[in-house]
Each structure stands twice: as structure tokens, then as C-alpha cells.
C-alpha positions as a printed Julia matrix, in Angstrom:
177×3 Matrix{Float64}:
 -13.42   15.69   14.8
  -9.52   15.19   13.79
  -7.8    12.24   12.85
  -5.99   12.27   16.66
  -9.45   11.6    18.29
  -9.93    8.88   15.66
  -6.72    7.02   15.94
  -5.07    6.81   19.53
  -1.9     5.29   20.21
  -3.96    2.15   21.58
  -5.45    1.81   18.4
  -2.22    1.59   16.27
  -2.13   -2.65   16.79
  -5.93   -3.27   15.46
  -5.36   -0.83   12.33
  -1.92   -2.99   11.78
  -4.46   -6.14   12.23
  -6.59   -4.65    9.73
  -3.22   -4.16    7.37
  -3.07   -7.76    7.26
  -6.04   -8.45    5.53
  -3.81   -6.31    2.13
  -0.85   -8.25    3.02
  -2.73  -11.5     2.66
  -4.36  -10.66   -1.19
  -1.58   -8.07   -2.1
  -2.52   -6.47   -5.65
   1.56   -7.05   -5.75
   1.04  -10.48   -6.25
  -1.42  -10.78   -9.15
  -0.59  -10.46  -13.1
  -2.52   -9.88  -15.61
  -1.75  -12.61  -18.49
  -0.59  -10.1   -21.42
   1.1    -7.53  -19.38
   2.81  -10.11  -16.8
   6.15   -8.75  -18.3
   5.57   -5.11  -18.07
   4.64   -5.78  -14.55
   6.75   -8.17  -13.32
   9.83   -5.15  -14.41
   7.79   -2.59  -12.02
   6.79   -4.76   -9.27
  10.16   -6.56   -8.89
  12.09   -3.66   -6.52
   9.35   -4.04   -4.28
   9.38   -7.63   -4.71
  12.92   -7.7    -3.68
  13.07   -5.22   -0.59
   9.99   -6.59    0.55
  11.07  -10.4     1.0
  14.54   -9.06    2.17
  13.12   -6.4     4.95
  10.38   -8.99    5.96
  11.98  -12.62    5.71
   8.81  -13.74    3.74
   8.4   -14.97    0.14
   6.05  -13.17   -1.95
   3.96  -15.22   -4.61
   3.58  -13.74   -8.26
   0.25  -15.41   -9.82
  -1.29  -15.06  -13.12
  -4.64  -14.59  -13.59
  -6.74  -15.61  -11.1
  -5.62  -17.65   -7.56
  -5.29  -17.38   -4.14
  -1.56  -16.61   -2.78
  -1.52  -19.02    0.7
   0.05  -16.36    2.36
   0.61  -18.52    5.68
  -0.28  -17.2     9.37
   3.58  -17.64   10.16
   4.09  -14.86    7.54
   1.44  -12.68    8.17
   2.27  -13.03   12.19
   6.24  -11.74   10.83
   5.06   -9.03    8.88
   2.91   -7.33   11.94
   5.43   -7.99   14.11
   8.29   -6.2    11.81
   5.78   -3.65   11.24
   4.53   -2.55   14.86
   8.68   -3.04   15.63
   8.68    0.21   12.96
   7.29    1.89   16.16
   4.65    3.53   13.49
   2.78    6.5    15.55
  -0.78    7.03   14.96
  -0.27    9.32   11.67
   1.58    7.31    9.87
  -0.61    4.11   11.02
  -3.55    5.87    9.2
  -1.77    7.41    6.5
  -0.16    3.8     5.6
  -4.19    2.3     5.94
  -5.19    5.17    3.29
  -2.77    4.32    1.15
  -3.26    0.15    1.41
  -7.12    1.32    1.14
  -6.68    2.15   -2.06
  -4.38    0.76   -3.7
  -5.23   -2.87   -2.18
  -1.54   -3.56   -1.34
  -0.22   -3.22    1.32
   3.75   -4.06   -0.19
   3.0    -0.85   -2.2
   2.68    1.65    0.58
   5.59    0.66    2.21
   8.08    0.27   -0.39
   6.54    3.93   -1.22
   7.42    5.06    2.07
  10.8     3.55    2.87
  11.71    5.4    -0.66
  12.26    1.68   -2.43
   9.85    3.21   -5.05
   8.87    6.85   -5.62
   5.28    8.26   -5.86
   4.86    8.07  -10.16
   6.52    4.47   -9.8
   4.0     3.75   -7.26
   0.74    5.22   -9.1
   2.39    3.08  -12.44
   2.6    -0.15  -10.47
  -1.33    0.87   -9.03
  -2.79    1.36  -12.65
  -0.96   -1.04  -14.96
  -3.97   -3.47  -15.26
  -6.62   -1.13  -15.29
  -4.69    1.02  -18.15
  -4.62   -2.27  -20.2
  -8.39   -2.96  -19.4
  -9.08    0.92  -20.68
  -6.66    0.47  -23.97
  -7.97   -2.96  -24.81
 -11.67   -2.37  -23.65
 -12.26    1.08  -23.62
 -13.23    3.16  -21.09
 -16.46    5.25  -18.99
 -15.77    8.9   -20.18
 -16.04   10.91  -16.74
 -15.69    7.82  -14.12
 -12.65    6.79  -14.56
 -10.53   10.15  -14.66
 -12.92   11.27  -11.78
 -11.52    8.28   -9.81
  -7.95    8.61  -11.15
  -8.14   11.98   -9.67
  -9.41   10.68   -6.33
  -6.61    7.9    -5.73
  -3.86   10.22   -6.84
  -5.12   12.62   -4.59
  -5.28   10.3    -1.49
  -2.5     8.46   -2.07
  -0.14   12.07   -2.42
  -1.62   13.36    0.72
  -1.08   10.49    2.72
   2.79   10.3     0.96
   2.78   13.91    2.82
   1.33   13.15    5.82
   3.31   10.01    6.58
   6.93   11.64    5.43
   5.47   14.66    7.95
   4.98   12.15   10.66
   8.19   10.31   10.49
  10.31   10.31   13.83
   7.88   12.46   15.52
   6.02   11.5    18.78
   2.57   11.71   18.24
   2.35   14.73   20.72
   4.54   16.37   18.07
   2.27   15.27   14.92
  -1.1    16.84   16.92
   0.75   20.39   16.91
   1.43   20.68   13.63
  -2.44   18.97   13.0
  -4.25   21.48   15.36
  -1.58   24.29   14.39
């Protein structure tokens, strides 16, 4: 089974729906107390084109908190984001992406070129880097997962910049060859 008899063009509004869920506990938002710096300097272009693009504000907390991300924002961002007119590649390739990197103001500033891919996989593993250099880390795990995201997250990067102003018709040719 291919991804086009997984994700039909009527299924493109519930995966946006699902998007929300990132949008509303953004990894973007959080800071970790002794690098807050260090990631306030990465995170703030896609701070900026983010409340620009979308008309929203986007909370920085440190530590631990919840970000009230209001319904009235999360209602603009899915409507700004089906207006993208998204077809059913890039829907799933931006759902990878938000999947694991638990943003979902990551993926797109990644894929309207406000950040590139390194920036991106920086901004992703800033915390977790500290945790490893401060704590230490599980020999094996963690470059097995490293591998994994950076993996995922390239291929989608692919498959979305593949998809872009295509039809969908035009995306299953070049899936089914």
C-alpha cells in the first residue's frame, strides 16, 4: 500500500486538525533554563516569520508551563495553512516532520526556506545535546535514534520540496513511477 491510498485529498483537513495538536505545545516555545540564550538565537527567525506569516504571538517559556495557545489562534493557523492549498504529499510529509520533531513552527519555517535543514536538526537537538553533555548519555540509543530523526526528517524535506506546486495526480506519477 502507498502513501496515495493512505492520504486522499479528503483527508488533507483532519491531518491539518491533527497538526494542531504541535501547534498548541510547540517544542518552539519551551527553554531549557541554562541554554535559554543559545536557543532563544536559533529559534528567533522562526519566531519572527512565524508570528508575521500567521498573525499569532508565539510564547517563549522556561522550564516547565503550558503556552495558552488560544482556539482563535489555533482556528488562524489551520485556516492560513489549508489556504497553502497543501496536496496530500506535502500534508504527510509536513505530519512526519511535526511527528518528530514535536513542532509544528519547525517544519514550516524548514519548508518555506526561513531555516535550512542543519539549522533545523540544531534547533531539534539543542536540549537533548545539553542533557547528553551535562548527564551523559545511552551508548547505542541515542545515535541509533539520531540516525532515525535525521533520516525522516531529510526524506520528508525531499518529498515535500518534490511535491511543491504539483497536483496530486502529478505527485502519484512520480510515486508509482
Amino acid at each position: 500500500m502507498c502513501i496515495r491510498d493512505r492520504v486522499s485529498p479528503q483527508a488533507i483537513a483532519p491531518r491539518i486538525d491533527y497538526l494542531m495538536s504541535f501547534y498548541q505545545n510547540d517544542n518552539c516555545y519551551f527553554r531549557a533554563e541554562k541554554i535559554q540564550e543559545e536557543q532563544d538565537a536559533m529559534i528567533e527567525p522562526v519566531r519572527t516569520w512565524f508570528e508575521s506569516r500567521f498573525s499569532v504571538s508565539v510564547p517563549r517559556i522556561v522550564g516547565i508551563g503550558h503556552p495558552n495557545i488560544s482556539p482563535l489562534s489555533v482556528a488562524k493557523v489551520r485556516d492560513a495553512i489549508i489556504a497553502m492549498n497543501l496536496n496530500q504529499y506535502q500534508v504527510v510529509a509536513l505530519c512526519v516532520v511535526a511527528q518528530f520533531t514535536s513542532s509544528l513552527l519547525l517544519p514550516l519555517a524548514l519548508f518555506n526556506d526561513i531555516i535550512n535543514l542543519e539549522t533545523a536538526l540544531k534547533i531539534n537537538k539543542a536540549e537533548e545535546g545539553h542533557n547528553i553533555s551535562t548527564q551523559g548519555e545511552i551508548k547505542g540509543y541515542h545515535d541509533i535514534r539520531e540516525v532515525d530523526v535525521v533520516s525522516k526528517i531529510c526524506a520528508a524535506t525531499v518529498a515535500y520540496r518534490m511535491a511543491a506546486n504539483k497536483t496530486s495526480a502529478e505527485c502519484a506519477v512520480v510515486v508509482t513511477g
